[in-house]
Amino acid sequence: AAVLRAAGGVTTVALVAAGEDSDRLALARLGVARVLSRELLVEDIVAALADVRRDRSLDGASILTVADDPDRLEVAASALADAGARVTAGVEPLAGFELLERTQPDLMVLGGDDASAMCRALRATLRWQALPVVLVTGPDQRDAADAVGADATLATPISAAGVVAAARRAVQRARTTAAAAQGDSLTGAASRHRVLGAAQAYRSLAERTKQPLTLGLFDVDGLSDINSRLGPAAGDVVLRALGTTLDRRSRTEDVVGRWAGDRFIVLWFGLEPNGARRRLDALMDDLRRLRLGPEGRLGFTVSAGLASYPADGDSRGRHGHLRPR
């Protein structure tokens, strides 16, 4: 792993035995991108590798480079294009705002004498406040550049590997933040923010139309123990399986969301309590039939509860402990 990291541009993934926490720490120090349990199924390992590749990829990313002297960012533009990004090069900071509107970039790389001022202007503009910015500065200007709100700063002379690594980190952080606002990248479920918005809208609609609204809560038991014994990748398999099962049993109008780390919520509009109970029983049957991990030995249990409006009022609910396995 150390040799590959020194080579630059190489992503490493390691397979370790369950419970080897010391190995995980050592590998993390060596720059390994992901540590997976050897007990995972091949398809789960392949899925994890695909996640790593997506996280480290600049394929299709739109990147705008702006500098008063195009030669200043020639290395950056060439390296980013070689990494799969769509690069648009501009000159003059004032022209940068026009290019922003035209290209709608995922990342902006700024260089030149006015780069810090341009970055400060971006952070003061509501529309572009969240745009990731990599600032290329002189060796003696790095501290000043950090103060203007750049996501990363690179001191000249820059290397191709350095600019690509900085761009990947900045783009991935922005993608993760944007995705988290809408949905959970691991399970495909809606984010907590979206669930809250949908719950408020459905609650108002239920009151106006005199229709029932039922909330289902699903909590994976002992997820931290699974992570400790088999590694976080095994816990991801469990969470992904629960999210997929909930989604498969959902109607178009239902909302399936990940409320917290091991907790999911489902909103069933127009579903009476008895209908929700039947839906819950069907879900638990589906979960009991799941076979995860090597030879189907990765077992887990789920605690679940239901609360309905108006049958249970605004806050009271009926809860139970149901085991799919």
mmCIF file of C-alpha atoms in Angstrom:
data_model
loop_
_atom_site.group_PDB
_atom_site.id
_atom_site.type_symbol
_atom_site.label_atom_id
_atom_site.label_comp_id
_atom_site.label_asym_id
_atom_site.label_seq_id
_atom_site.Cartn_x
_atom_site.Cartn_y
_atom_site.Cartn_z
ATOM 1 C CA ALA A 1 0.000 0.000 0.000
ATOM 2 C CA ALA A 2 2.853 2.381 0.825
ATOM 3 C CA VAL A 3 4.546 1.726 -2.534
ATOM 4 C CA LEU A 4 1.293 2.298 -4.438
ATOM 5 C CA ARG A 5 0.612 5.520 -2.546
ATOM 6 C CA ALA A 6 4.082 6.772 -3.379
ATOM 7 C CA ALA A 7 3.479 6.010 -7.045
ATOM 8 C CA GLY A 8 0.511 8.394 -7.006
ATOM 9 C CA GLY A 9 -2.837 8.054 -8.740
ATOM 10 C CA VAL A 10 -3.375 4.441 -7.564
ATOM 11 C CA THR A 11 -6.362 3.548 -5.383
ATOM 12 C CA THR A 12 -5.876 0.611 -3.005
ATOM 13 C CA VAL A 13 -8.483 -1.609 -1.316
ATOM 14 C CA ALA A 14 -7.551 -4.188 1.336
ATOM 15 C CA LEU A 15 -9.272 -7.386 2.509
ATOM 16 C CA VAL A 16 -8.751 -8.273 6.190
ATOM 17 C CA ALA A 17 -10.025 -10.904 8.599
ATOM 18 C CA ALA A 18 -12.991 -9.963 10.778
ATOM 19 C CA GLY A 19 -12.034 -8.235 14.020
ATOM 20 C CA GLU A 20 -8.508 -7.241 12.934
ATOM 21 C CA ASP A 21 -8.888 -3.626 14.050
ATOM 22 C CA SER A 22 -5.134 -3.095 14.342
ATOM 23 C CA ASP A 23 -4.741 -4.046 10.678
ATOM 24 C CA ARG A 24 -7.464 -1.555 9.735
ATOM 25 C CA LEU A 25 -5.686 1.284 11.536
ATOM 26 C CA ALA A 26 -2.340 0.410 9.980
ATOM 27 C CA LEU A 27 -3.851 0.263 6.498
ATOM 28 C CA ALA A 28 -5.651 3.576 7.013
ATOM 29 C CA ARG A 29 -2.319 5.189 7.900
ATOM 30 C CA LEU A 30 -0.927 3.857 4.618
ATOM 31 C CA GLY A 31 -3.675 5.586 2.649
ATOM 32 C CA VAL A 32 -5.851 2.571 1.784
ATOM 33 C CA ALA A 33 -9.144 3.834 0.383
ATOM 34 C CA ARG A 34 -11.384 1.063 1.750
ATOM 35 C CA VAL A 35 -10.918 -1.878 4.116
ATOM 36 C CA LEU A 36 -13.277 -4.825 3.521
ATOM 37 C CA SER A 37 -13.973 -8.021 5.437
ATOM 38 C CA ARG A 38 -12.804 -11.259 3.830
ATOM 39 C CA GLU A 39 -16.107 -12.836 4.840
ATOM 40 C CA LEU A 40 -18.139 -10.756 2.407
ATOM 41 C CA LEU A 41 -19.673 -12.312 -0.679
ATOM 42 C CA VAL A 42 -17.994 -11.630 -4.020
ATOM 43 C CA GLU A 43 -20.928 -9.520 -5.197
ATOM 44 C CA ASP A 44 -20.712 -7.360 -2.057
ATOM 45 C CA ILE A 45 -16.995 -6.830 -2.613
ATOM 46 C CA VAL A 46 -17.655 -5.887 -6.244
ATOM 47 C CA ALA A 47 -20.309 -3.380 -5.124
ATOM 48 C CA ALA A 48 -17.869 -1.847 -2.631
ATOM 49 C CA LEU A 49 -15.188 -1.552 -5.324
ATOM 50 C CA ALA A 50 -17.689 0.191 -7.598
ATOM 51 C CA ASP A 51 -18.412 2.665 -4.783
ATOM 52 C CA VAL A 52 -14.692 3.372 -4.397
ATOM 53 C CA ARG A 53 -14.267 3.890 -8.129
ATOM 54 C CA ARG A 54 -17.217 6.284 -8.225
ATOM 55 C CA ASP A 55 -15.926 8.216 -5.217
ATOM 56 C CA ARG A 56 -12.475 8.640 -6.784
ATOM 57 C CA SER A 57 -13.657 9.398 -10.307
ATOM 58 C CA LEU A 58 -13.696 12.721 -12.130
ATOM 59 C CA ASP A 59 -15.391 11.156 -15.156
ATOM 60 C CA GLY A 60 -17.865 13.637 -16.575
ATOM 61 C CA ALA A 61 -17.179 16.318 -13.952
ATOM 62 C CA SER A 62 -17.348 19.847 -15.345
ATOM 63 C CA ILE A 63 -14.365 21.933 -14.201
ATOM 64 C CA LEU A 64 -13.740 25.590 -14.944
ATOM 65 C CA THR A 65 -10.186 26.958 -14.723
ATOM 66 C CA VAL A 66 -9.696 30.721 -14.637
ATOM 67 C CA ALA A 67 -6.380 32.601 -14.558
ATOM 68 C CA ASP A 68 -5.142 35.908 -15.947
ATOM 69 C CA ASP A 69 -2.354 33.958 -17.648
ATOM 70 C CA PRO A 70 -3.542 30.656 -19.250
ATOM 71 C CA ASP A 71 -0.048 29.181 -18.893
ATOM 72 C CA ARG A 72 -0.391 29.288 -15.085
ATOM 73 C CA LEU A 73 -3.019 26.561 -15.090
ATOM 74 C CA GLU A 74 -1.932 24.636 -18.183
ATOM 75 C CA VAL A 75 -0.660 21.720 -16.072
ATOM 76 C CA ALA A 76 -3.896 21.662 -14.045
ATOM 77 C CA ALA A 77 -6.172 21.770 -17.085
ATOM 78 C CA SER A 78 -4.255 19.019 -18.869
ATOM 79 C CA ALA A 79 -4.145 16.753 -15.802
ATOM 80 C CA LEU A 80 -7.839 17.175 -15.055
ATOM 81 C CA ALA A 81 -8.783 16.441 -18.663
ATOM 82 C CA ASP A 82 -6.628 13.286 -18.592
ATOM 83 C CA ALA A 83 -8.518 12.237 -15.424
ATOM 84 C CA GLY A 84 -11.821 12.342 -17.324
ATOM 85 C CA ALA A 85 -13.108 15.809 -16.485
ATOM 86 C CA ARG A 86 -14.639 18.225 -18.980
ATOM 87 C CA VAL A 87 -12.419 21.289 -18.648
ATOM 88 C CA THR A 88 -13.245 24.822 -19.733
ATOM 89 C CA ALA A 89 -10.378 27.327 -19.545
ATOM 90 C CA GLY A 90 -10.991 31.043 -19.099
ATOM 91 C CA VAL A 91 -8.960 34.195 -18.640
ATOM 92 C CA GLU A 92 -9.718 37.330 -16.637
ATOM 93 C CA PRO A 93 -11.601 36.881 -13.348
ATOM 94 C CA LEU A 94 -14.546 39.052 -14.427
ATOM 95 C CA ALA A 95 -15.152 36.762 -17.387
ATOM 96 C CA GLY A 96 -15.261 33.886 -14.907
ATOM 97 C CA PHE A 97 -18.786 34.768 -13.780
ATOM 98 C CA GLU A 98 -20.052 34.631 -17.358
ATOM 99 C CA LEU A 99 -18.414 31.218 -17.800
ATOM 100 C CA LEU A 100 -19.952 30.043 -14.530
ATOM 101 C CA GLU A 101 -23.446 30.690 -15.839
ATOM 102 C CA ARG A 102 -22.664 29.034 -19.144
ATOM 103 C CA THR A 103 -20.838 25.923 -17.913
ATOM 104 C CA GLN A 104 -22.462 25.289 -14.478
ATOM 105 C CA PRO A 105 -19.243 23.611 -13.250
ATOM 106 C CA ASP A 106 -18.789 21.072 -10.477
ATOM 107 C CA LEU A 107 -15.477 22.688 -9.514
ATOM 108 C CA MET A 108 -13.538 25.886 -10.184
ATOM 109 C CA VAL A 109 -9.741 26.143 -10.238
ATOM 110 C CA LEU A 110 -8.445 29.696 -9.800
ATOM 111 C CA GLY A 111 -4.940 31.016 -10.342
ATOM 112 C CA GLY A 112 -3.195 34.312 -10.859
ATOM 113 C CA ASP A 113 -2.936 37.616 -9.042
ATOM 114 C CA ASP A 114 -6.712 38.040 -8.649
ATOM 115 C CA ALA A 115 -7.495 34.438 -7.680
ATOM 116 C CA SER A 116 -8.048 35.195 -3.982
ATOM 117 C CA ALA A 117 -10.330 38.121 -4.797
ATOM 118 C CA MET A 118 -12.320 35.949 -7.198
ATOM 119 C CA CYS A 119 -12.719 33.258 -4.537
ATOM 120 C CA ARG A 120 -13.876 35.830 -2.001
ATOM 121 C CA ALA A 121 -16.420 37.145 -4.528
ATOM 122 C CA LEU A 122 -17.760 33.623 -5.097
ATOM 123 C CA ARG A 123 -18.256 33.073 -1.384
ATOM 124 C CA ALA A 124 -20.142 36.372 -1.171
ATOM 125 C CA THR A 125 -22.506 35.355 -4.010
ATOM 126 C CA LEU A 126 -25.434 33.245 -2.810
ATOM 127 C CA ARG A 127 -25.710 31.310 -6.071
ATOM 128 C CA TRP A 128 -22.082 30.144 -5.969
ATOM 129 C CA GLN A 129 -21.347 29.931 -2.243
ATOM 130 C CA ALA A 130 -21.250 26.129 -2.243
ATOM 131 C CA LEU A 131 -19.177 25.735 -5.423
ATOM 132 C CA PRO A 132 -15.924 23.867 -4.649
ATOM 133 C CA VAL A 133 -12.848 25.984 -5.352
ATOM 134 C CA VAL A 134 -9.206 24.945 -5.653
ATOM 135 C CA LEU A 135 -6.856 27.913 -5.411
ATOM 136 C CA VAL A 136 -3.402 27.865 -7.009
ATOM 137 C CA THR A 137 -1.128 30.375 -5.282
ATOM 138 C CA GLY A 138 2.507 31.294 -4.850
ATOM 139 C CA PRO A 139 4.460 29.504 -2.102
ATOM 140 C CA ASP A 140 4.278 32.551 0.187
ATOM 141 C CA GLN A 141 0.530 33.189 -0.310
ATOM 142 C CA ARG A 142 -0.962 29.920 0.923
ATOM 143 C CA ASP A 143 -2.028 31.142 4.378
ATOM 144 C CA ALA A 144 -3.761 34.176 2.889
ATOM 145 C CA ALA A 145 -5.506 31.944 0.337
ATOM 146 C CA ASP A 146 -6.915 29.695 3.091
ATOM 147 C CA ALA A 147 -8.663 32.724 4.611
ATOM 148 C CA VAL A 148 -10.816 33.417 1.528
ATOM 149 C CA GLY A 149 -12.812 30.198 1.692
ATOM 150 C CA ALA A 150 -11.115 27.906 -0.820
ATOM 151 C CA ASP A 151 -11.735 24.162 -0.441
ATOM 152 C CA ALA A 152 -8.085 23.440 -1.215
ATOM 153 C CA THR A 153 -4.965 25.449 -1.936
ATOM 154 C CA LEU A 154 -1.996 24.345 -4.004
ATOM 155 C CA ALA A 155 1.292 26.194 -4.008
ATOM 156 C CA THR A 156 3.219 26.551 -7.243
ATOM 157 C CA PRO A 157 4.838 24.719 -8.828
ATOM 158 C CA ILE A 158 1.925 22.277 -8.909
ATOM 159 C CA SER A 159 2.054 18.634 -9.968
ATOM 160 C CA ALA A 160 -0.494 16.808 -12.104
ATOM 161 C CA ALA A 161 -1.111 14.231 -9.359
ATOM 162 C CA GLY A 162 -1.564 16.938 -6.728
ATOM 163 C CA VAL A 163 -4.167 18.918 -8.646
ATOM 164 C CA VAL A 164 -6.130 15.795 -9.593
ATOM 165 C CA ALA A 165 -6.146 14.587 -5.969
ATOM 166 C CA ALA A 166 -7.320 17.983 -4.700
ATOM 167 C CA ALA A 167 -10.030 18.153 -7.359
ATOM 168 C CA ARG A 168 -11.274 14.655 -6.569
ATOM 169 C CA ARG A 169 -11.567 15.425 -2.866
ATOM 170 C CA ALA A 170 -13.370 18.720 -3.457
ATOM 171 C CA VAL A 171 -15.789 17.293 -6.038
ATOM 172 C CA GLN A 172 -16.561 14.233 -3.914
ATOM 173 C CA ARG A 173 -17.290 16.359 -0.835
ATOM 174 C CA ALA A 174 -19.667 18.504 -2.879
ATOM 175 C CA ARG A 175 -21.357 15.453 -4.427
ATOM 176 C CA THR A 176 -21.756 13.819 -1.023
ATOM 177 C CA THR A 177 -23.256 16.976 0.493
ATOM 178 C CA ALA A 178 -25.690 17.410 -2.396
ATOM 179 C CA ALA A 179 -26.702 13.760 -2.351
ATOM 180 C CA ALA A 180 -27.176 13.776 1.418
ATOM 181 C CA ALA A 181 -29.674 16.598 1.093
ATOM 182 C CA GLN A 182 -31.833 14.424 -1.165
ATOM 183 C CA GLY A 183 -31.086 10.803 -0.417
ATOM 184 C CA ASP A 184 -28.780 8.280 1.196
ATOM 185 C CA SER A 185 -26.076 7.074 -1.189
ATOM 186 C CA LEU A 186 -25.667 3.707 0.543
ATOM 187 C CA THR A 187 -29.298 2.580 0.669
ATOM 188 C CA GLY A 188 -31.060 4.815 -1.858
ATOM 189 C CA ALA A 189 -33.543 5.908 0.821
ATOM 190 C CA ALA A 190 -34.653 9.515 1.196
ATOM 191 C CA SER A 191 -32.674 11.750 3.532
ATOM 192 C CA ARG A 192 -33.949 12.828 6.954
ATOM 193 C CA HIS A 193 -34.504 16.307 5.513
ATOM 194 C CA ARG A 194 -36.746 14.936 2.759
ATOM 195 C CA VAL A 195 -38.644 12.708 5.188
ATOM 196 C CA LEU A 196 -39.388 15.666 7.446
ATOM 197 C CA GLY A 197 -40.693 17.701 4.520
ATOM 198 C CA ALA A 198 -42.839 14.834 3.252
ATOM 199 C CA ALA A 199 -44.187 14.105 6.738
ATOM 200 C CA GLN A 200 -45.299 17.696 7.202
ATOM 201 C CA ALA A 201 -46.937 17.787 3.779
ATOM 202 C CA TYR A 202 -48.703 14.436 4.277
ATOM 203 C CA ARG A 203 -49.807 15.416 7.783
ATOM 204 C CA SER A 204 -51.495 18.553 6.442
ATOM 205 C CA LEU A 205 -53.026 16.623 3.541
ATOM 206 C CA ALA A 206 -54.332 13.915 5.878
ATOM 207 C CA GLU A 207 -55.993 16.512 8.071
ATOM 208 C CA ARG A 208 -57.623 18.287 5.127
ATOM 209 C CA THR A 209 -58.826 15.152 3.351
ATOM 210 C CA LYS A 210 -59.633 13.080 6.472
ATOM 211 C CA GLN A 211 -57.311 10.347 5.187
ATOM 212 C CA PRO A 212 -55.115 8.195 7.456
ATOM 213 C CA LEU A 213 -51.355 8.551 7.606
ATOM 214 C CA THR A 214 -49.226 5.765 9.073
ATOM 215 C CA LEU A 215 -45.570 5.925 10.027
ATOM 216 C CA GLY A 216 -43.445 2.796 10.203
ATOM 217 C CA LEU A 217 -40.167 2.812 12.132
ATOM 218 C CA PHE A 218 -37.495 0.155 11.519
ATOM 219 C CA ASP A 219 -34.354 -0.142 13.637
ATOM 220 C CA VAL A 220 -31.524 -2.632 12.975
ATOM 221 C CA ASP A 221 -30.614 -4.346 16.251
ATOM 222 C CA GLY A 222 -26.940 -4.493 17.161
ATOM 223 C CA LEU A 223 -25.537 -2.813 14.058
ATOM 224 C CA SER A 224 -22.491 -1.607 15.993
ATOM 225 C CA ASP A 225 -21.779 -5.209 17.034
ATOM 226 C CA ILE A 226 -21.970 -6.342 13.393
ATOM 227 C CA ASN A 227 -19.548 -3.581 12.434
ATOM 228 C CA SER A 228 -17.158 -4.567 15.237
ATOM 229 C CA ARG A 229 -17.209 -8.294 14.478
ATOM 230 C CA LEU A 230 -17.313 -8.284 10.679
ATOM 231 C CA GLY A 231 -16.282 -4.776 9.673
ATOM 232 C CA PRO A 232 -18.248 -1.720 8.471
ATOM 233 C CA ALA A 233 -18.720 -3.253 5.012
ATOM 234 C CA ALA A 234 -20.850 -6.015 6.569
ATOM 235 C CA GLY A 235 -22.969 -3.392 8.305
ATOM 236 C CA ASP A 236 -23.380 -1.661 4.953
ATOM 237 C CA VAL A 237 -24.657 -4.913 3.455
ATOM 238 C CA VAL A 238 -27.312 -5.131 6.182
ATOM 239 C CA LEU A 239 -28.402 -1.511 5.776
ATOM 240 C CA ARG A 240 -28.530 -1.810 1.988
ATOM 241 C CA ALA A 241 -30.624 -4.982 2.254
ATOM 242 C CA LEU A 242 -33.117 -3.352 4.637
ATOM 243 C CA GLY A 243 -33.424 -0.240 2.462
ATOM 244 C CA THR A 244 -33.929 -2.342 -0.675
ATOM 245 C CA THR A 245 -36.583 -4.497 1.011
ATOM 246 C CA LEU A 246 -38.516 -1.459 2.238
ATOM 247 C CA ASP A 247 -38.366 0.132 -1.193
ATOM 248 C CA ARG A 248 -39.496 -3.025 -2.975
ATOM 249 C CA ARG A 249 -42.659 -3.169 -0.846
ATOM 250 C CA SER A 250 -43.461 0.526 -1.361
ATOM 251 C CA ARG A 251 -46.065 2.195 -3.530
ATOM 252 C CA THR A 252 -45.237 5.208 -5.683
ATOM 253 C CA GLU A 253 -46.683 7.593 -3.105
ATOM 254 C CA ASP A 254 -44.865 6.011 -0.131
ATOM 255 C CA VAL A 255 -41.759 7.656 1.302
ATOM 256 C CA VAL A 256 -38.894 5.439 2.496
ATOM 257 C CA GLY A 257 -36.213 7.331 4.391
ATOM 258 C CA ARG A 258 -33.081 6.718 6.432
ATOM 259 C CA TRP A 259 -33.702 8.608 9.662
ATOM 260 C CA ALA A 260 -30.402 7.863 11.411
ATOM 261 C CA GLY A 261 -27.503 5.440 11.134
ATOM 262 C CA ASP A 262 -29.447 2.226 11.759
ATOM 263 C CA ARG A 263 -33.005 3.570 11.633
ATOM 264 C CA PHE A 264 -35.431 3.828 8.712
ATOM 265 C CA ILE A 265 -38.858 5.432 8.416
ATOM 266 C CA VAL A 266 -41.668 4.699 5.977
ATOM 267 C CA LEU A 267 -44.632 7.057 5.432
ATOM 268 C CA TRP A 268 -47.814 5.358 4.207
ATOM 269 C CA PHE A 269 -50.439 7.908 3.188
ATOM 270 C CA GLY A 270 -54.023 6.679 2.957
ATOM 271 C CA LEU A 271 -53.215 3.380 4.669
ATOM 272 C CA GLU A 272 -55.434 2.368 7.594
ATOM 273 C CA PRO A 273 -53.734 0.883 10.694
ATOM 274 C CA ASN A 274 -54.866 -2.663 9.808
ATOM 275 C CA GLY A 275 -53.538 -2.268 6.267
ATOM 276 C CA ALA A 276 -50.264 -0.934 7.649
ATOM 277 C CA ARG A 277 -50.011 -3.943 9.974
ATOM 278 C CA ARG A 278 -50.436 -6.302 7.017
ATOM 279 C CA ARG A 279 -47.796 -4.355 5.115
ATOM 280 C CA LEU A 280 -45.481 -4.602 8.108
ATOM 281 C CA ASP A 281 -46.024 -8.362 8.389
ATOM 282 C CA ALA A 282 -45.174 -8.773 4.696
ATOM 283 C CA LEU A 283 -41.995 -6.756 5.153
ATOM 284 C CA MET A 284 -40.926 -8.862 8.108
ATOM 285 C CA ASP A 285 -41.534 -12.028 6.070
ATOM 286 C CA ASP A 286 -39.323 -10.622 3.323
ATOM 287 C CA LEU A 287 -36.577 -9.854 5.840
ATOM 288 C CA ARG A 288 -36.746 -13.360 7.321
ATOM 289 C CA ARG A 289 -36.074 -14.814 3.874
ATOM 290 C CA LEU A 290 -32.952 -12.721 3.303
ATOM 291 C CA ARG A 291 -29.676 -14.609 3.035
ATOM 292 C CA LEU A 292 -26.685 -12.323 3.413
ATOM 293 C CA GLY A 293 -22.946 -12.855 3.674
ATOM 294 C CA PRO A 294 -20.991 -16.069 3.032
ATOM 295 C CA GLU A 295 -23.358 -19.039 2.870
ATOM 296 C CA GLY A 296 -26.173 -16.802 4.088
ATOM 297 C CA ARG A 297 -24.767 -16.646 7.623
ATOM 298 C CA LEU A 298 -24.914 -12.866 8.104
ATOM 299 C CA GLY A 299 -28.043 -12.626 10.255
ATOM 300 C CA PHE A 300 -29.672 -9.586 11.805
ATOM 301 C CA THR A 301 -32.851 -8.594 13.594
ATOM 302 C CA VAL A 302 -35.079 -5.553 13.281
ATOM 303 C CA SER A 303 -37.213 -3.727 15.826
ATOM 304 C CA ALA A 304 -40.283 -2.143 14.248
ATOM 305 C CA GLY A 305 -43.196 0.017 15.302
ATOM 306 C CA LEU A 306 -46.267 1.703 13.817
ATOM 307 C CA ALA A 307 -48.092 4.936 14.584
ATOM 308 C CA SER A 308 -51.160 6.148 12.681
ATOM 309 C CA TYR A 309 -53.000 9.446 12.331
ATOM 310 C CA PRO A 310 -55.701 10.013 13.427
ATOM 311 C CA ALA A 311 -56.088 6.622 15.173
ATOM 312 C CA ASP A 312 -53.102 7.188 17.466
ATOM 313 C CA GLY A 313 -53.454 10.956 17.721
ATOM 314 C CA ASP A 314 -50.545 13.282 17.009
ATOM 315 C CA SER A 315 -47.833 11.661 19.102
ATOM 316 C CA ARG A 316 -48.877 8.348 20.670
ATOM 317 C CA GLY A 317 -47.893 5.126 18.913
ATOM 318 C CA ARG A 318 -47.998 1.371 19.184
ATOM 319 C CA HIS A 319 -44.606 -0.271 19.213
ATOM 320 C CA GLY A 320 -43.392 -3.838 18.999
ATOM 321 C CA HIS A 321 -40.199 -5.831 18.710
ATOM 322 C CA LEU A 322 -40.301 -7.946 15.576
ATOM 323 C CA ARG A 323 -37.555 -10.298 14.480
ATOM 324 C CA PRO A 324 -37.083 -11.163 10.805
ATOM 325 C CA ARG A 325 -34.604 -13.876 11.680
#
